[in-house]
JSON list of C-alpha atoms in Angstrom, two decimals:
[
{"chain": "A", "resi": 147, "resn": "UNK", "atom": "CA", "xyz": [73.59, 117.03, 78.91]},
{"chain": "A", "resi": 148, "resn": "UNK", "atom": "CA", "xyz": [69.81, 118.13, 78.58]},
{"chain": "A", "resi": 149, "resn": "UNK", "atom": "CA", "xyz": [69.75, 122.01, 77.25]},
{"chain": "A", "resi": 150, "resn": "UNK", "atom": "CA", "xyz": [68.17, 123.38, 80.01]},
{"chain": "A", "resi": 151, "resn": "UNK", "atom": "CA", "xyz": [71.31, 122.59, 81.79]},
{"chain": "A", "resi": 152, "resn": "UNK", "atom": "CA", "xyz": [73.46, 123.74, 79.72]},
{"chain": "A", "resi": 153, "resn": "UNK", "atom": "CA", "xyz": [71.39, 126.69, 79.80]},
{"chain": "A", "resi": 154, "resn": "UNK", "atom": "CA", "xyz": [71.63, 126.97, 83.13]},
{"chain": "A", "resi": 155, "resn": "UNK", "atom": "CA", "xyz": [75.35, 126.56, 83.48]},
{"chain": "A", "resi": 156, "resn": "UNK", "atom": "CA", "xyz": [75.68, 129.60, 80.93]},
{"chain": "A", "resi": 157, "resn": "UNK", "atom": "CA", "xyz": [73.59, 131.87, 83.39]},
{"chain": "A", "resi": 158, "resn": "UNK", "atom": "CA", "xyz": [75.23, 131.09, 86.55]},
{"chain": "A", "resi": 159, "resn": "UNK", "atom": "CA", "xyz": [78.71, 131.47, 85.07]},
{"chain": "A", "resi": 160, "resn": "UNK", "atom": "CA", "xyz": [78.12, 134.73, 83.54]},
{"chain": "A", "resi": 161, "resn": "UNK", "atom": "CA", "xyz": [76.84, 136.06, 87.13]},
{"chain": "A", "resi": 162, "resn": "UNK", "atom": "CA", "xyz": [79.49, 134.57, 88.99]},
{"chain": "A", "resi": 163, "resn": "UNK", "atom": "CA", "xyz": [82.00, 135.81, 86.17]},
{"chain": "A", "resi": 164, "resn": "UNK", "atom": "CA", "xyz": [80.66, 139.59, 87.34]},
{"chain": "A", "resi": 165, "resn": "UNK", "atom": "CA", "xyz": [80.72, 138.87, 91.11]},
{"chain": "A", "resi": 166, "resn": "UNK", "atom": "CA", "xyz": [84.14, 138.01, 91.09]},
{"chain": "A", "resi": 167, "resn": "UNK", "atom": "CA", "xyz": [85.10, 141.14, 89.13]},
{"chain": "A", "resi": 168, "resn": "UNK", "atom": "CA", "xyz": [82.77, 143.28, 91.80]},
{"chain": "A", "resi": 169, "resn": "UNK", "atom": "CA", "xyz": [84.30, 141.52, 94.45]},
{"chain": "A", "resi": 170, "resn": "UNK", "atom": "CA", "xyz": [88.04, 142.18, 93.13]},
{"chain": "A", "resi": 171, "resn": "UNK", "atom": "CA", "xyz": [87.00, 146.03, 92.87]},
{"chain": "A", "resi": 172, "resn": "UNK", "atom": "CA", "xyz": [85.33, 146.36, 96.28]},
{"chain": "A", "resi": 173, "resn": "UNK", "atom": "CA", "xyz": [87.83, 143.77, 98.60]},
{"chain": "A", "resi": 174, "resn": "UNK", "atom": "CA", "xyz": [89.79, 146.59, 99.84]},
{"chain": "A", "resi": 175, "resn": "UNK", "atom": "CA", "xyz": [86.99, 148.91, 101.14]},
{"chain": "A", "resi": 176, "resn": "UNK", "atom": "CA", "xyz": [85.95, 146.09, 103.97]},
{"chain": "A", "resi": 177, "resn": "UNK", "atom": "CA", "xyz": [86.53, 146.75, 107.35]},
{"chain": "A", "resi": 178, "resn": "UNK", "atom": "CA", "xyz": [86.81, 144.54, 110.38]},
{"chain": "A", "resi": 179, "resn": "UNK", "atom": "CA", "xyz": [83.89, 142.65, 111.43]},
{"chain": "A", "resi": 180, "resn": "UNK", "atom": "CA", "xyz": [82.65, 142.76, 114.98]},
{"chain": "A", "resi": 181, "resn": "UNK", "atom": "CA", "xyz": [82.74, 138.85, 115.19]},
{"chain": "A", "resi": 182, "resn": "UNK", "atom": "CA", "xyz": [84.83, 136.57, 114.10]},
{"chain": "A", "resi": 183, "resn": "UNK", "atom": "CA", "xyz": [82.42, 133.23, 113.86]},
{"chain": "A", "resi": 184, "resn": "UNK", "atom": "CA", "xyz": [78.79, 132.07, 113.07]},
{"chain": "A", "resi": 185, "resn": "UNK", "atom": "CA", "xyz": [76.96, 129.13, 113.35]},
{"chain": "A", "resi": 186, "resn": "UNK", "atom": "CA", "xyz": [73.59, 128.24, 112.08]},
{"chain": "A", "resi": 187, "resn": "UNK", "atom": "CA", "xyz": [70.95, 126.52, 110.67]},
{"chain": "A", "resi": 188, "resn": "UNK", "atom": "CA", "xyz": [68.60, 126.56, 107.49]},
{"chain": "A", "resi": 189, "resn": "UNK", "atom": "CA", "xyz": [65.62, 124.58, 106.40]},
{"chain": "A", "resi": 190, "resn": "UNK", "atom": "CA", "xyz": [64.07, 124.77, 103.05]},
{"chain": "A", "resi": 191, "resn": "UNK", "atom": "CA", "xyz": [63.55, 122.49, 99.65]},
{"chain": "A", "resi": 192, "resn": "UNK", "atom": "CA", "xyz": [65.37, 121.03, 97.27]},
{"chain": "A", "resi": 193, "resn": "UNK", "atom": "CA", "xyz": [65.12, 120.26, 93.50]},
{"chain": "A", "resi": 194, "resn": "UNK", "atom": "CA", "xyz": [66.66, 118.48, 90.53]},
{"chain": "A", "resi": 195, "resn": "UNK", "atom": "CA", "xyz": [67.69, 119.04, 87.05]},
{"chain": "A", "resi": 196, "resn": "UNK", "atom": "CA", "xyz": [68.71, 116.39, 85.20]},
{"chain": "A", "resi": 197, "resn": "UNK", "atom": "CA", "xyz": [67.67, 113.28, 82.40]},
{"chain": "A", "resi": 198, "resn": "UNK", "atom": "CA", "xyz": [64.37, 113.30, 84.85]},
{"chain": "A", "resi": 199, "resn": "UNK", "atom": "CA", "xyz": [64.14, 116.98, 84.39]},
{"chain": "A", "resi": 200, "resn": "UNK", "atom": "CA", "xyz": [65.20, 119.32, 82.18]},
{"chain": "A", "resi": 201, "resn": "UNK", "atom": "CA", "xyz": [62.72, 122.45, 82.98]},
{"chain": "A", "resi": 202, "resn": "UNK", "atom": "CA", "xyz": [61.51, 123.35, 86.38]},
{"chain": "A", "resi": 203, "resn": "UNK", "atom": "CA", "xyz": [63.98, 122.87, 88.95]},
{"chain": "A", "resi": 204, "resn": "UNK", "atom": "CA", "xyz": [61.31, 122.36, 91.39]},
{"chain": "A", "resi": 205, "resn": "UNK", "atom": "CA", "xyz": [59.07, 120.66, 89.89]},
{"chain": "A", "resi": 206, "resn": "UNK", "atom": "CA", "xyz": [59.49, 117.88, 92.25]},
{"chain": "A", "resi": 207, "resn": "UNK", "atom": "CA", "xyz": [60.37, 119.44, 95.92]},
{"chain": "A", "resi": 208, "resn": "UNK", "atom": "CA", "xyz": [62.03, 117.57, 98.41]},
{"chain": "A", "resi": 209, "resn": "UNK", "atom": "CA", "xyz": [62.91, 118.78, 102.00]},
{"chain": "A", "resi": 210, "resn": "UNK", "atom": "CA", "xyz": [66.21, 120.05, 102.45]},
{"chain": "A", "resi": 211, "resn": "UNK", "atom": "CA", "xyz": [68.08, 120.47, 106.02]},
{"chain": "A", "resi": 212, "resn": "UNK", "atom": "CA", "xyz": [71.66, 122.21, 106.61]},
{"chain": "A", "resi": 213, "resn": "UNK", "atom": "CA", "xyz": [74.10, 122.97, 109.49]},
{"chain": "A", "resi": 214, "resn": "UNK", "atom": "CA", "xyz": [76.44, 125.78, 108.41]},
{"chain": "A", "resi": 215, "resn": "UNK", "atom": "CA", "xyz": [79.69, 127.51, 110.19]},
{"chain": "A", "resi": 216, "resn": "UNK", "atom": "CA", "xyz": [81.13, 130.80, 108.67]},
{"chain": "A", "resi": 217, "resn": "UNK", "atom": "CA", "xyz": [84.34, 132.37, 109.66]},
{"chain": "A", "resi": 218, "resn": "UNK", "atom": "CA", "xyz": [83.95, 136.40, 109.05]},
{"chain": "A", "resi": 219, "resn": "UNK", "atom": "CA", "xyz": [87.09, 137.47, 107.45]},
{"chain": "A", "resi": 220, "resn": "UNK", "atom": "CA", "xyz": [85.43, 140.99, 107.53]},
{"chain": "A", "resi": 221, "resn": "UNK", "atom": "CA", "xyz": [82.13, 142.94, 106.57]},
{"chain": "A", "resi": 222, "resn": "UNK", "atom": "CA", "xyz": [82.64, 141.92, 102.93]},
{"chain": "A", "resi": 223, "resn": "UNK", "atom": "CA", "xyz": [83.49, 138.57, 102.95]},
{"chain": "A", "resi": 224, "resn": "UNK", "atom": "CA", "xyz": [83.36, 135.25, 104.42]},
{"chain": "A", "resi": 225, "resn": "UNK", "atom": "CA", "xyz": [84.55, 131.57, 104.23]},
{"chain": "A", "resi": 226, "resn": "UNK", "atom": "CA", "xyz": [81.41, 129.14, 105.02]},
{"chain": "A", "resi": 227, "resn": "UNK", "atom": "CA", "xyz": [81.14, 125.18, 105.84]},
{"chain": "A", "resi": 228, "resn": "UNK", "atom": "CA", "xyz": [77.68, 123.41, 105.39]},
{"chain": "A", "resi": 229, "resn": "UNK", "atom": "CA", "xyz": [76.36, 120.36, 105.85]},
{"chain": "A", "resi": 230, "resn": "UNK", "atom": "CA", "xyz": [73.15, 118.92, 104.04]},
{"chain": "A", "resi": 231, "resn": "UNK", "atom": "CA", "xyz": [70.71, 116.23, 103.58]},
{"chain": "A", "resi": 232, "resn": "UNK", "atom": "CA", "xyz": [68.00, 116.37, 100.92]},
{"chain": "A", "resi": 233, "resn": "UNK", "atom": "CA", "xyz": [65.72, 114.66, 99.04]},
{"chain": "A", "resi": 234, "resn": "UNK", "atom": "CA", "xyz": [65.64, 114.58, 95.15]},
{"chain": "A", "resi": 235, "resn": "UNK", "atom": "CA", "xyz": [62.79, 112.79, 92.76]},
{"chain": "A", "resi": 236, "resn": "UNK", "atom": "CA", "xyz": [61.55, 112.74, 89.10]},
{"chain": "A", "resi": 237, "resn": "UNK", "atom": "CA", "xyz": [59.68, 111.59, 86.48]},
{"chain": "A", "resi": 238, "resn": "UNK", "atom": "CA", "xyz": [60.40, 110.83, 82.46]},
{"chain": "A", "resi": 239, "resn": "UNK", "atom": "CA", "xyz": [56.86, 110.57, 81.80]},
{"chain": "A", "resi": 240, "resn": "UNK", "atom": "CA", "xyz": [56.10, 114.18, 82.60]},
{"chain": "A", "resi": 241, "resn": "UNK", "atom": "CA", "xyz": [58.99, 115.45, 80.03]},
{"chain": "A", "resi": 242, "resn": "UNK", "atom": "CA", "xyz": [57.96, 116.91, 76.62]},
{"chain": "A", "resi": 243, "resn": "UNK", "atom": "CA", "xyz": [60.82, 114.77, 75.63]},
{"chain": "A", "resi": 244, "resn": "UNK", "atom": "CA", "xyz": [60.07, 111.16, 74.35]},
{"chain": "A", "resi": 245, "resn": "UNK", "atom": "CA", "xyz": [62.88, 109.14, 74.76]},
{"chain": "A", "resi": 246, "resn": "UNK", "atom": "CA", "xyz": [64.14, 105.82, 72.90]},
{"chain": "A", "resi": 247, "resn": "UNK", "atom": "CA", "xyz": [61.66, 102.85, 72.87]},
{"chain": "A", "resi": 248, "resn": "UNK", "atom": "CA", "xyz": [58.91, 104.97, 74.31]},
{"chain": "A", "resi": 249, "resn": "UNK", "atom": "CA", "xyz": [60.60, 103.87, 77.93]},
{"chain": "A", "resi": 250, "resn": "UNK", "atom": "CA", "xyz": [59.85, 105.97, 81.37]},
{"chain": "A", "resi": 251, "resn": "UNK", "atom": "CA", "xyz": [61.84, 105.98, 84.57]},
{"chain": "A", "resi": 252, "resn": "UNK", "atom": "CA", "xyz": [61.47, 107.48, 88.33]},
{"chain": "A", "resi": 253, "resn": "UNK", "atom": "CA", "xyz": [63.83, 107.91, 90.65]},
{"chain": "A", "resi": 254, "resn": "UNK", "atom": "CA", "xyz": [63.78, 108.92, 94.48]},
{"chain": "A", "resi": 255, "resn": "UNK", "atom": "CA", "xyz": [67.39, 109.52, 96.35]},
{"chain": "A", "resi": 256, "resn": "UNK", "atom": "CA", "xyz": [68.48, 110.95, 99.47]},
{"chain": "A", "resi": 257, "resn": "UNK", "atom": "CA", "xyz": [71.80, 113.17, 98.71]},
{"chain": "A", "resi": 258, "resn": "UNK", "atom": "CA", "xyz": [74.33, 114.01, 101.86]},
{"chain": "A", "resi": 259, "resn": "UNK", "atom": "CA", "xyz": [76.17, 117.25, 100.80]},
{"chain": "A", "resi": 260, "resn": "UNK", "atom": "CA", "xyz": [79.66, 118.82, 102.53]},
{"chain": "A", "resi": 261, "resn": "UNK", "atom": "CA", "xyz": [80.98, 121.73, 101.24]},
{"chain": "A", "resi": 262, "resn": "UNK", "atom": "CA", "xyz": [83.38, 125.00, 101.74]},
{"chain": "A", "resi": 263, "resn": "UNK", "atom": "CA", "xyz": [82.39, 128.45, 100.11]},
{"chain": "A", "resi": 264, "resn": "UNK", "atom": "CA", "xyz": [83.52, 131.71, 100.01]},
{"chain": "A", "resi": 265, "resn": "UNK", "atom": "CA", "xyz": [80.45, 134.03, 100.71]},
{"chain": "A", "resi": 266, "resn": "UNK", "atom": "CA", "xyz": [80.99, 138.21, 99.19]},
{"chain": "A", "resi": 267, "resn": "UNK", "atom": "CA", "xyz": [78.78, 140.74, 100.88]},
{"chain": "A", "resi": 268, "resn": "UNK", "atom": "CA", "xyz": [77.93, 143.50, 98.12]},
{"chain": "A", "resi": 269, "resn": "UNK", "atom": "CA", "xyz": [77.25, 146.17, 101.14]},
{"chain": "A", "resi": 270, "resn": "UNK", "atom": "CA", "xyz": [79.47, 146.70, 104.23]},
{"chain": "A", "resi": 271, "resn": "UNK", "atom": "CA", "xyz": [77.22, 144.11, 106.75]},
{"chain": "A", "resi": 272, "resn": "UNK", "atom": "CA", "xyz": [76.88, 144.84, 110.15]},
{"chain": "A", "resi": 273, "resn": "UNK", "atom": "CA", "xyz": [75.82, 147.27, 112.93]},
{"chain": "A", "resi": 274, "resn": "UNK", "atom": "CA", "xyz": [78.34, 149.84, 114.57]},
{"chain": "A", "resi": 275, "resn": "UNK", "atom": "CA", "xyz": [78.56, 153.60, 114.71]},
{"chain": "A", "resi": 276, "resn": "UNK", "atom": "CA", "xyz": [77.20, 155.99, 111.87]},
{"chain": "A", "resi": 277, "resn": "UNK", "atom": "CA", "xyz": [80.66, 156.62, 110.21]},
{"chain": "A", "resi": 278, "resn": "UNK", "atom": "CA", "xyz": [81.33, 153.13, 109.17]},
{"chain": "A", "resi": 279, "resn": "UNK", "atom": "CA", "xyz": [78.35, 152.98, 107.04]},
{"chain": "A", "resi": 280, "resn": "UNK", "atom": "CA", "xyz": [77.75, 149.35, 108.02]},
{"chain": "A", "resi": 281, "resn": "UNK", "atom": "CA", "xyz": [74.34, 147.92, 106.37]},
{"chain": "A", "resi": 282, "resn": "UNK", "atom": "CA", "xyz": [72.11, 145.82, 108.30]},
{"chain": "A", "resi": 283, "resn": "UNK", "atom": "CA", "xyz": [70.97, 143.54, 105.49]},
{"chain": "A", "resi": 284, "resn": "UNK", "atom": "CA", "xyz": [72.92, 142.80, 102.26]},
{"chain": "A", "resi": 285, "resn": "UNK", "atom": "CA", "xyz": [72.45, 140.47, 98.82]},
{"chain": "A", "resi": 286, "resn": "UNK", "atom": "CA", "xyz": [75.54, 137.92, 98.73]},
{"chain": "A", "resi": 287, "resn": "UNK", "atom": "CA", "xyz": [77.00, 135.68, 96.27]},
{"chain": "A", "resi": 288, "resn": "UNK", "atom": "CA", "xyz": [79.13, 132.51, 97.05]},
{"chain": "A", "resi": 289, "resn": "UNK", "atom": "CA", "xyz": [81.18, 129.77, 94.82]},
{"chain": "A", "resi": 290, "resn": "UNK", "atom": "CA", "xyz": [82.82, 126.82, 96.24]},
{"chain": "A", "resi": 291, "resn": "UNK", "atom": "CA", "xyz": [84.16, 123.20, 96.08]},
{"chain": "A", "resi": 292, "resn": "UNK", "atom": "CA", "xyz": [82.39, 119.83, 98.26]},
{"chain": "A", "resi": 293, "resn": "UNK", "atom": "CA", "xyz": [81.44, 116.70, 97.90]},
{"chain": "A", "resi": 294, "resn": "UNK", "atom": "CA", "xyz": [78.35, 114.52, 98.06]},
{"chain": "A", "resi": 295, "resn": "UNK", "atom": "CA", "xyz": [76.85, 111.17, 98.51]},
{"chain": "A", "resi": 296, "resn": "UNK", "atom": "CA", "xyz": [73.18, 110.30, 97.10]},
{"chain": "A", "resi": 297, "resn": "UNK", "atom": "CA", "xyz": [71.95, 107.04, 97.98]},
{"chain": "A", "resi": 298, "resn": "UNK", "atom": "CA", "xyz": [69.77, 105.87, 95.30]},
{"chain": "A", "resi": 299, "resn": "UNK", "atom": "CA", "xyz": [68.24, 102.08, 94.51]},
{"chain": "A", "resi": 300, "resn": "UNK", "atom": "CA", "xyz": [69.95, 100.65, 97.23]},
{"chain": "A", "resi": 301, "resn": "UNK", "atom": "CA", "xyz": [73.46, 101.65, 96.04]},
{"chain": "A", "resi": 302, "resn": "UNK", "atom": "CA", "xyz": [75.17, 104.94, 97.09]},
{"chain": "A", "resi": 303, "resn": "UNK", "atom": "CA", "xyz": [77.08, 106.96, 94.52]},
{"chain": "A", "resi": 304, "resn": "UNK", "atom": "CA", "xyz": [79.86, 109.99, 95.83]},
{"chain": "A", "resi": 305, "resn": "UNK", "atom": "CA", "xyz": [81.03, 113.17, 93.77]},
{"chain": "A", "resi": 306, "resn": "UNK", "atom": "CA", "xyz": [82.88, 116.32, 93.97]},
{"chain": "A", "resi": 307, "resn": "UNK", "atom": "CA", "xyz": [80.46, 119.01, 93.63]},
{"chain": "A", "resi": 308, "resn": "UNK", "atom": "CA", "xyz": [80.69, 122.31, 92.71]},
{"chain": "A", "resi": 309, "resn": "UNK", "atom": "CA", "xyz": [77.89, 125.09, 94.12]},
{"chain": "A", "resi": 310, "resn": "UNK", "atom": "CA", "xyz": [76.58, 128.63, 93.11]},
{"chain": "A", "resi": 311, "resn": "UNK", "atom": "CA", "xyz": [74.77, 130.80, 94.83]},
{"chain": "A", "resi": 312, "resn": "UNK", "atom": "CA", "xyz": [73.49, 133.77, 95.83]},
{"chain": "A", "resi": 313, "resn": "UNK", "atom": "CA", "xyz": [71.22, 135.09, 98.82]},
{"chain": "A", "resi": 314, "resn": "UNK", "atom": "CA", "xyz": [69.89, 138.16, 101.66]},
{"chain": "A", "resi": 315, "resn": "UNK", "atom": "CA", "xyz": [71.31, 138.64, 104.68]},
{"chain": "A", "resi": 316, "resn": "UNK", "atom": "CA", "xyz": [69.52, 140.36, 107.53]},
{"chain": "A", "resi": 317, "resn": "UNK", "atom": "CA", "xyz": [70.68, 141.35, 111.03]},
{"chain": "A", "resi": 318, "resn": "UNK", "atom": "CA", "xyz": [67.97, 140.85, 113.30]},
{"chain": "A", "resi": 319, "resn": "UNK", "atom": "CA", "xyz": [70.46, 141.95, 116.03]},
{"chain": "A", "resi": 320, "resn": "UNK", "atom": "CA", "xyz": [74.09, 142.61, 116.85]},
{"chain": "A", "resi": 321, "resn": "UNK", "atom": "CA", "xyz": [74.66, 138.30, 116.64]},
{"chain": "A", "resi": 322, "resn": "UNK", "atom": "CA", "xyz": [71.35, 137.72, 115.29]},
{"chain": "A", "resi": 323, "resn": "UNK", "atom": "CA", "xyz": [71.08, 137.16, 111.30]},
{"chain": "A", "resi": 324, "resn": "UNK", "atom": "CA", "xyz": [68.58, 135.87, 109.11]},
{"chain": "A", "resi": 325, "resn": "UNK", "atom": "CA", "xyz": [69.13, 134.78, 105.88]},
{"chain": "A", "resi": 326, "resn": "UNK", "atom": "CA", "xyz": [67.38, 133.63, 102.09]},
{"chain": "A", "resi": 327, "resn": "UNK", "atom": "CA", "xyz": [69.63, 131.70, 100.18]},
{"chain": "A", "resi": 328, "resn": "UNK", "atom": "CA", "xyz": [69.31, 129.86, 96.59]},
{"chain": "A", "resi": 329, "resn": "UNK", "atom": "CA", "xyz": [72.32, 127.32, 95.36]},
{"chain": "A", "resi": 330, "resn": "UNK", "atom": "CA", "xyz": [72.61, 125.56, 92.66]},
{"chain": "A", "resi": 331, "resn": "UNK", "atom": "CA", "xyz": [75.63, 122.60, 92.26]},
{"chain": "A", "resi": 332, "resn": "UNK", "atom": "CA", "xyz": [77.03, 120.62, 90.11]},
{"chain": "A", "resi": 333, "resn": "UNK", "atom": "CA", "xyz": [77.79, 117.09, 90.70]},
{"chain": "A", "resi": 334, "resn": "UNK", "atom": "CA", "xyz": [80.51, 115.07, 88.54]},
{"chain": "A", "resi": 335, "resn": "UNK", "atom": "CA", "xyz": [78.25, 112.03, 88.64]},
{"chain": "A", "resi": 336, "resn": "UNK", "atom": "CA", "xyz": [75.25, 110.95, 86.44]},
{"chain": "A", "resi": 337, "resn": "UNK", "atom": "CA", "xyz": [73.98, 108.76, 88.99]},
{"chain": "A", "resi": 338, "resn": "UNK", "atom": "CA", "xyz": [72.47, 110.91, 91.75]},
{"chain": "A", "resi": 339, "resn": "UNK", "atom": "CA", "xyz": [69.05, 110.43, 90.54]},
{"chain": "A", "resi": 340, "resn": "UNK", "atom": "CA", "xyz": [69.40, 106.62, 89.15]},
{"chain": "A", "resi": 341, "resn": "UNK", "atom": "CA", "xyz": [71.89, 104.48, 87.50]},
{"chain": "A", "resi": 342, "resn": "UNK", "atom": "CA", "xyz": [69.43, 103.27, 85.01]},
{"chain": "A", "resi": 343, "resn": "UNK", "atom": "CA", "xyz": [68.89, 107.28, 84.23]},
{"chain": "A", "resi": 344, "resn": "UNK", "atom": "CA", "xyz": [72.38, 107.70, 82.29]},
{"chain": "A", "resi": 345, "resn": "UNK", "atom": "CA", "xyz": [72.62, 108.33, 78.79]},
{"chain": "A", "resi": 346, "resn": "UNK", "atom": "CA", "xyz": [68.72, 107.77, 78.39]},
{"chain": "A", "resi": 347, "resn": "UNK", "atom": "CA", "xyz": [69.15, 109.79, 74.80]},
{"chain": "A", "resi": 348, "resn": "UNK", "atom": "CA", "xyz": [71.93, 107.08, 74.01]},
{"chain": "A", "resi": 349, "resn": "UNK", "atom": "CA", "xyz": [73.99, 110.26, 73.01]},
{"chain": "A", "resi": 350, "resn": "UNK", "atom": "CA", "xyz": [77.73, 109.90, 74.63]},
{"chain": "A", "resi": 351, "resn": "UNK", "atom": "CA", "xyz": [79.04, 112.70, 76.03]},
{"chain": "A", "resi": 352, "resn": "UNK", "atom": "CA", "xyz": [82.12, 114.10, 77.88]},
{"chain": "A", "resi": 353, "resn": "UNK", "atom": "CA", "xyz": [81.63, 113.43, 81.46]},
{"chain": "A", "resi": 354, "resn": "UNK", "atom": "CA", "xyz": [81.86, 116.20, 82.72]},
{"chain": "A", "resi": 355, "resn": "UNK", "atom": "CA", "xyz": [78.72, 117.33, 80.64]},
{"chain": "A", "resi": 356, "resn": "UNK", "atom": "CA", "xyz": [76.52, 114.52, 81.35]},
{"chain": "A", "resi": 357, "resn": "UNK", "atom": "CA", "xyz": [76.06, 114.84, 85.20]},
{"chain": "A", "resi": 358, "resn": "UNK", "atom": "CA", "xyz": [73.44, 116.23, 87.02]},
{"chain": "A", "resi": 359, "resn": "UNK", "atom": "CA", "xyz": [72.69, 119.49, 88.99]},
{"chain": "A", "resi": 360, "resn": "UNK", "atom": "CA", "xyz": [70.56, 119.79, 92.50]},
{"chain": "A", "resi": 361, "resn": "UNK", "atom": "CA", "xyz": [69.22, 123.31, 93.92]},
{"chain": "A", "resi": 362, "resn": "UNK", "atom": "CA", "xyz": [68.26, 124.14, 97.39]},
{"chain": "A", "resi": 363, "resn": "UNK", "atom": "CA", "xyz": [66.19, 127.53, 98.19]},
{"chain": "A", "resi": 364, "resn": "UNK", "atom": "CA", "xyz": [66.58, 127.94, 101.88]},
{"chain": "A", "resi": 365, "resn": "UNK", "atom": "CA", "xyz": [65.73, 130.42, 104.86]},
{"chain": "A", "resi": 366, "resn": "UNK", "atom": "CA", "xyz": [68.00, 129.91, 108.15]},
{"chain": "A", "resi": 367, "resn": "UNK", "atom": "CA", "xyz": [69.13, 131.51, 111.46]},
{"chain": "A", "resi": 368, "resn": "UNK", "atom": "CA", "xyz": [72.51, 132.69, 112.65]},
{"chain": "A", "resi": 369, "resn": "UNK", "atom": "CA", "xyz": [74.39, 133.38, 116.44]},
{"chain": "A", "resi": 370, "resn": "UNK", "atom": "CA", "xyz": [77.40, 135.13, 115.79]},
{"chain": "A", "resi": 371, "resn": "UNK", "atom": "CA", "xyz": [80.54, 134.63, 118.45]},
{"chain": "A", "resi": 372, "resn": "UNK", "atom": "CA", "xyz": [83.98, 134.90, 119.34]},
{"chain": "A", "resi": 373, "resn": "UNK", "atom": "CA", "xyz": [84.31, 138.87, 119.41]},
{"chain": "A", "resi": 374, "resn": "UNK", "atom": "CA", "xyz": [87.40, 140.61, 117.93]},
{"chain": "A", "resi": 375, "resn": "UNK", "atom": "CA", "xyz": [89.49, 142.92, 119.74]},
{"chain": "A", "resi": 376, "resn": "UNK", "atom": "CA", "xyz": [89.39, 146.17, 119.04]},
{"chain": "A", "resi": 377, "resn": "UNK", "atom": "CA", "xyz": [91.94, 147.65, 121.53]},
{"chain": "A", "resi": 378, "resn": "UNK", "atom": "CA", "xyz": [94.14, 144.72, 122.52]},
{"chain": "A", "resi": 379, "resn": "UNK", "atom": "CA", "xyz": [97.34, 145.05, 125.22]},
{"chain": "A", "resi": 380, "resn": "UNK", "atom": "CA", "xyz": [99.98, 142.78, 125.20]},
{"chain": "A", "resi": 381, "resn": "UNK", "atom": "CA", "xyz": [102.87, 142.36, 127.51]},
{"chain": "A", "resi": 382, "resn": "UNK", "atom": "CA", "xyz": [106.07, 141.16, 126.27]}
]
C-alpha cells in the first residue's frame, strides 16, 4: 500500500490504542443515562486515500449522507448503527508519483456503507442535577466492524470494513444533540475506486495491505427517546 496509508494506519492505531486504555480506566465511573435510544441524521463529505491518492484525503470531496441509531448504555458509552452513501473520485495524473509506462487513471464510485460501533464519551454527557457532574458537550472516540458496497465501472465490489473515529458531542437540549464527527475505514478490497486501479506500482502485496481507505467529516442531529426508569414498581 501507498505510504501515506500506511502512515495513516500507524496514527489512528496509536490513538485508538490510548482510547481503549482511557476507556478501560474510566468505564466504571459512568452513570445511567437519562435515555436509552437515539436516532439521527448527518450530512457532510467524503474522501479517498488510495493508488488515486496517497496525500490529501480530501482532495477530491464527494457528498456523504448517513442515518444512524445509538443505544446509550450510559453517559460514557454507547453502541451505534449507521447507514451511508457517498461518493469517492481521483486522479493519477495529479500524484507526484509517476507510475509504470507513464499511464493515468480516474475513477468515480458510489460506496453504500453499514456498520456497528462502539462510541466512548471522555466526559460524563448529559444534563441532570449539579451533583452528577454531567457535561453538556463531550469529544468521543469510536472503533467498529461493517461492511460496504462501492459500485464502480458498472460492476459493484463488497467488503468488510473496519472504521475509526473520533468526534464532539453537544446537547442542544435534554433529547436534542448535535454532533462533528471524522471517520476514517478501512476496506479489505482494492477495488472501491477501480478495478483497473490495483497494483498500479506492479508491487504484490499482502492483501490486507493493498486495499483502500475512505473518510467522511460529518455534522448531524440527534432526538433522544425511550426514557429509563429511575424509580420503577413492580408487582409480583
Amino acid at each position: 500500500m501507498l505510504s501515506g496509508s500506511n502512515n495513516i494506519a500507524i496514527v489512528l492505531r496509536r490513538f485508538l490504542l490510548a482510547s481503549i486504555v482511557l476507556c478501560c480506566v474510566m468505564i466504571s465511573k459512568a452513570q445511567t443515562a437519562t435515555y436509552k435510544f437515539d436516532i439521527g441524521a448527518q450530512l457532510g463529505m467524503s474522501g479517498y486515500i488510495g493508488e488515486a491518492n496517497s496525500t490529501n484525503i480530501f482532495k477530491h470531496p464527494g457528498f456523504d449522507g448517513e442515518l444512524s441509531f445509538r443505544y446509550i448504555g450510559n453517559t460514557r458509552w454507547a453502541i451505534r448503527g449507521v447507514l451511508s452513501t457517498f461518493g469517492l473520485s481521483g486522479n493519477t495524473s495529479e500524484m507526484e508519483n509517476v507510475l509504470p509506462g507513464g499511464v493515468s487513471y480516474s475513477f468515480s464510485s458510489q460506496v453504500f456503507d453499514l456498520g456497528a460501533r462502539g462510541e466512548f464519551n471522555f466526559l460524563p454527557y448529559g444534563i441532570g442535577e449539579t451533583y452528577k457532574r454531567l457535561r453538556r458537550w463531550t469529544p468521543y472516540v469510536a472503533l467498529g466492524v461493517g461492511v460496504a458496497m462501492a459500485r464502480t465501472a458498472g460492476k459493484n465490489y463488497a467488503a468488510p470494513t473496519i472504521p475509526m473515529g473520533f468526534g464532539f458531542k453537544f446537547k442542544v437540549a435534554e433529547r436534542w444533540n448535535l454532533g462533528l464527527e471524522f471517520t476514517m475505514t478501512k476496506a479489505f478490497n482494492d477495488h472501491f475506486d477501480s478495478p483497473d486501479l490495483a497494483d498500479l506500482n506492479q508491487i504484490k502485496v499482502e492483501f490486507y495491505k493493498n486495499t483502500d481507505w475512505y473518510s467522511r467529516l460529518t455534522i448531524g442531529v440527534s432526538y433522544e427517546f425511550g426514557r429509563r426508569c429511575e424509580t420503577c414498581h413492580y408487582v409480583d
